[in-house]
């Protein structure tokens, strides 16, 4: 991978909380068309690293460049057109319909005093269709189940149409069929639409199935990054997750189970 083709370029990045190192000297080039997973134990710093990549917190050291421009130099509205962030949990302090909630994803593209256009509405409806929620447009968002609300959040992220998508535990709260639907959708965003997608995931078998590369945080700032098949090895994972894992194979596909 070359810096020239990378959408997001990370150099010598240090991420810390107080004196605790979460990720040290990270070098990463994220290209359009690839899906990168971030994995590691609970509390190791995956979400904090993702927030740093999104520009929501300053790194302790190092540089971040989006489309060749320092991340900190992007004006907020322009950055929102380039980078979409799906957070772990959704808060809805005020009543809103599902459609209006998804249309929030269009706000970076709409003038300060302008209303949503028919084109914006079509994009939002298409995003709802992509997560199997057509017909939910007028539902009050606070009446939804946790899984339904998560799919609305995914739809809002889709409506933003950003080249870089950063997803923090995006399949949380989803039933298995919707997990597969969502992960298939994220893979299409990368492989068919040419977006760069980063997702914090917990299921290693989903990473094996859907992702191109993986960044494994192993503790005390250490990390391993590379092709999924190269990084996800039983010995490496057993150390990283503090429990022995066994690799299985079925018709050429790899799986990991606790030993």
Short mmCIF file of N, CA and C in Angstrom, two decimals, residues 158-226:
data_model
loop_
_atom_site.label_atom_id
_atom_site.label_comp_id
_atom_site.label_asym_id
_atom_site.label_seq_id
_atom_site.Cartn_x
_atom_site.Cartn_y
_atom_site.Cartn_z
N UNK A 158 -25.08 5.57 6.69
CA UNK A 158 -25.10 5.37 5.24
C UNK A 158 -25.54 6.65 4.52
N UNK A 159 -26.54 7.33 5.07
CA UNK A 159 -27.06 8.54 4.44
C UNK A 159 -26.01 9.64 4.39
N UNK A 160 -25.03 9.58 5.27
CA UNK A 160 -23.97 10.60 5.29
C UNK A 160 -23.08 10.49 4.05
N UNK A 161 -22.97 9.31 3.48
CA UNK A 161 -22.23 9.06 2.23
C UNK A 161 -20.78 9.53 2.30
N UNK A 162 -20.13 9.26 3.42
CA UNK A 162 -18.73 9.65 3.60
C UNK A 162 -17.79 8.60 3.03
N UNK A 163 -16.68 9.01 2.45
CA UNK A 163 -15.70 8.04 1.94
C UNK A 163 -15.06 7.18 3.02
N UNK A 164 -14.93 7.74 4.25
CA UNK A 164 -14.33 7.01 5.37
C UNK A 164 -15.42 6.73 6.40
N UNK A 165 -15.61 5.46 6.73
CA UNK A 165 -16.63 5.05 7.70
C UNK A 165 -15.94 4.38 8.88
N UNK A 166 -16.14 4.92 10.08
CA UNK A 166 -15.56 4.40 11.31
C UNK A 166 -16.69 3.88 12.18
N UNK A 167 -16.67 2.59 12.48
CA UNK A 167 -17.81 1.91 13.10
C UNK A 167 -17.38 1.28 14.42
N UNK A 168 -18.00 1.69 15.51
CA UNK A 168 -17.65 1.17 16.83
C UNK A 168 -18.68 0.12 17.25
N UNK A 169 -18.28 -1.14 17.20
CA UNK A 169 -19.15 -2.26 17.54
C UNK A 169 -20.49 -2.15 16.81
N UNK A 170 -20.46 -2.12 15.48
CA UNK A 170 -21.68 -1.83 14.71
C UNK A 170 -22.74 -2.91 14.77
N UNK A 171 -22.39 -4.14 15.12
CA UNK A 171 -23.41 -5.19 15.15
C UNK A 171 -23.91 -5.48 16.57
N UNK A 172 -23.55 -4.60 17.51
CA UNK A 172 -24.09 -4.71 18.87
C UNK A 172 -25.61 -4.65 18.83
N UNK A 173 -26.26 -5.47 19.62
CA UNK A 173 -27.72 -5.52 19.77
C UNK A 173 -28.43 -6.22 18.60
N UNK A 174 -27.70 -6.61 17.55
CA UNK A 174 -28.36 -7.18 16.38
C UNK A 174 -28.47 -8.69 16.49
N UNK A 175 -29.62 -9.22 16.05
CA UNK A 175 -29.76 -10.66 15.92
C UNK A 175 -28.80 -11.16 14.85
N UNK A 176 -28.57 -12.48 14.84
CA UNK A 176 -27.55 -13.04 13.96
C UNK A 176 -27.81 -12.71 12.50
N UNK A 177 -29.07 -12.81 12.05
CA UNK A 177 -29.34 -12.53 10.64
C UNK A 177 -29.03 -11.08 10.29
N UNK A 178 -29.36 -10.16 11.21
CA UNK A 178 -29.06 -8.75 10.93
C UNK A 178 -27.57 -8.44 11.08
N UNK A 179 -26.86 -9.20 11.93
CA UNK A 179 -25.41 -9.05 11.98
C UNK A 179 -24.79 -9.37 10.62
N UNK A 180 -25.19 -10.48 10.04
CA UNK A 180 -24.65 -10.88 8.74
C UNK A 180 -25.07 -9.88 7.67
N UNK A 181 -26.32 -9.41 7.73
CA UNK A 181 -26.78 -8.41 6.77
C UNK A 181 -25.95 -7.14 6.86
N UNK A 182 -25.69 -6.68 8.09
CA UNK A 182 -24.93 -5.44 8.28
C UNK A 182 -23.49 -5.61 7.83
N UNK A 183 -22.86 -6.72 8.19
CA UNK A 183 -21.47 -6.93 7.80
C UNK A 183 -21.32 -7.10 6.30
N UNK A 184 -22.29 -7.75 5.67
CA UNK A 184 -22.29 -7.85 4.21
C UNK A 184 -22.40 -6.46 3.60
N UNK A 185 -23.24 -5.62 4.19
CA UNK A 185 -23.40 -4.25 3.72
C UNK A 185 -22.09 -3.47 3.85
N UNK A 186 -21.41 -3.60 4.99
CA UNK A 186 -20.15 -2.88 5.19
C UNK A 186 -19.09 -3.35 4.18
N UNK A 187 -19.07 -4.66 3.92
CA UNK A 187 -18.12 -5.17 2.94
C UNK A 187 -18.42 -4.62 1.55
N UNK A 188 -19.70 -4.46 1.22
CA UNK A 188 -20.07 -3.88 -0.07
C UNK A 188 -19.65 -2.41 -0.15
N UNK A 189 -19.82 -1.69 0.96
CA UNK A 189 -19.38 -0.28 0.96
C UNK A 189 -17.92 -0.18 0.55
N UNK A 190 -17.11 -1.10 1.06
CA UNK A 190 -15.69 -1.08 0.73
C UNK A 190 -15.43 -1.63 -0.66
N UNK A 191 -15.87 -2.84 -0.91
CA UNK A 191 -15.43 -3.56 -2.11
C UNK A 191 -16.15 -3.13 -3.37
N UNK A 192 -17.40 -2.65 -3.25
CA UNK A 192 -18.16 -2.26 -4.44
C UNK A 192 -18.26 -0.74 -4.60
N UNK A 193 -18.31 -0.01 -3.47
CA UNK A 193 -18.44 1.44 -3.55
C UNK A 193 -17.12 2.18 -3.33
N UNK A 194 -16.08 1.45 -2.96
CA UNK A 194 -14.77 2.06 -2.83
C UNK A 194 -14.57 2.91 -1.60
N UNK A 195 -15.36 2.68 -0.57
CA UNK A 195 -15.13 3.42 0.67
C UNK A 195 -14.07 2.71 1.51
N UNK A 196 -13.51 3.42 2.46
CA UNK A 196 -12.60 2.84 3.43
C UNK A 196 -13.38 2.66 4.72
N UNK A 197 -13.43 1.43 5.23
CA UNK A 197 -14.26 1.12 6.38
C UNK A 197 -13.39 0.53 7.49
N UNK A 198 -13.54 1.07 8.70
CA UNK A 198 -12.88 0.55 9.89
C UNK A 198 -13.97 0.17 10.88
N UNK A 199 -13.93 -1.07 11.40
CA UNK A 199 -14.97 -1.53 12.31
C UNK A 199 -14.34 -2.20 13.53
N UNK A 200 -14.73 -1.76 14.72
CA UNK A 200 -14.39 -2.47 15.95
C UNK A 200 -15.33 -3.67 16.06
N UNK A 201 -14.75 -4.86 16.09
CA UNK A 201 -15.54 -6.09 16.12
C UNK A 201 -15.03 -7.00 17.24
N UNK A 202 -15.92 -7.89 17.70
CA UNK A 202 -15.56 -8.84 18.75
C UNK A 202 -15.51 -10.27 18.25
N UNK A 203 -16.31 -10.60 17.26
CA UNK A 203 -16.39 -11.97 16.78
C UNK A 203 -15.27 -12.21 15.76
N UNK A 204 -14.28 -13.00 16.15
CA UNK A 204 -13.14 -13.25 15.27
C UNK A 204 -13.55 -13.97 14.00
N UNK A 205 -14.57 -14.79 14.08
CA UNK A 205 -15.02 -15.52 12.90
C UNK A 205 -15.68 -14.59 11.89
N UNK A 206 -16.33 -13.54 12.38
CA UNK A 206 -16.87 -12.52 11.47
C UNK A 206 -15.73 -11.74 10.81
N UNK A 207 -14.68 -11.48 11.56
CA UNK A 207 -13.51 -10.80 10.98
C UNK A 207 -12.92 -11.66 9.86
N UNK A 208 -12.78 -12.96 10.11
CA UNK A 208 -12.25 -13.86 9.09
C UNK A 208 -13.11 -13.86 7.83
N UNK A 209 -14.41 -13.77 8.02
CA UNK A 209 -15.33 -13.89 6.88
C UNK A 209 -15.42 -12.61 6.06
N UNK A 210 -15.38 -11.45 6.72
CA UNK A 210 -15.75 -10.22 6.02
C UNK A 210 -14.61 -9.23 5.80
N UNK A 211 -13.56 -9.29 6.59
CA UNK A 211 -12.57 -8.20 6.60
C UNK A 211 -11.35 -8.53 5.76
N UNK A 212 -10.68 -7.47 5.30
CA UNK A 212 -9.47 -7.60 4.50
C UNK A 212 -8.22 -7.58 5.38
N UNK A 213 -8.19 -6.66 6.32
CA UNK A 213 -7.06 -6.55 7.24
C UNK A 213 -7.58 -6.41 8.65
N UNK A 214 -6.67 -6.63 9.61
CA UNK A 214 -7.06 -6.54 11.02
C UNK A 214 -5.94 -5.86 11.80
N UNK A 215 -6.35 -5.01 12.73
CA UNK A 215 -5.43 -4.38 13.69
C UNK A 215 -5.76 -4.96 15.06
N UNK A 216 -4.85 -5.75 15.58
CA UNK A 216 -5.02 -6.42 16.87
C UNK A 216 -4.25 -5.66 17.93
N UNK A 217 -4.97 -5.11 18.92
CA UNK A 217 -4.32 -4.46 20.07
C UNK A 217 -4.03 -5.53 21.11
N UNK A 218 -2.78 -5.60 21.55
CA UNK A 218 -2.37 -6.70 22.43
C UNK A 218 -2.01 -6.25 23.84
N UNK A 219 -2.08 -4.94 24.12
CA UNK A 219 -1.84 -4.46 25.48
C UNK A 219 -0.54 -3.69 25.62
N UNK A 220 -0.52 -2.74 26.55
CA UNK A 220 0.65 -1.90 26.84
C UNK A 220 1.13 -1.16 25.61
N UNK A 221 0.19 -0.82 24.71
CA UNK A 221 0.51 -0.05 23.52
C UNK A 221 0.92 -0.90 22.33
N UNK A 222 1.10 -2.19 22.52
CA UNK A 222 1.54 -3.05 21.43
C UNK A 222 0.39 -3.38 20.48
N UNK A 223 0.73 -3.69 19.25
CA UNK A 223 -0.28 -3.98 18.24
C UNK A 223 0.34 -4.82 17.13
N UNK A 224 -0.55 -5.49 16.40
CA UNK A 224 -0.16 -6.24 15.21
C UNK A 224 -1.17 -5.89 14.13
N UNK A 225 -0.69 -5.57 12.93
CA UNK A 225 -1.60 -5.22 11.84
C UNK A 225 -1.15 -5.92 10.57
N UNK A 226 -2.12 -6.45 9.83
CA UNK A 226 -1.79 -7.10 8.57
C UNK A 226 -3.02 -7.78 7.99
#
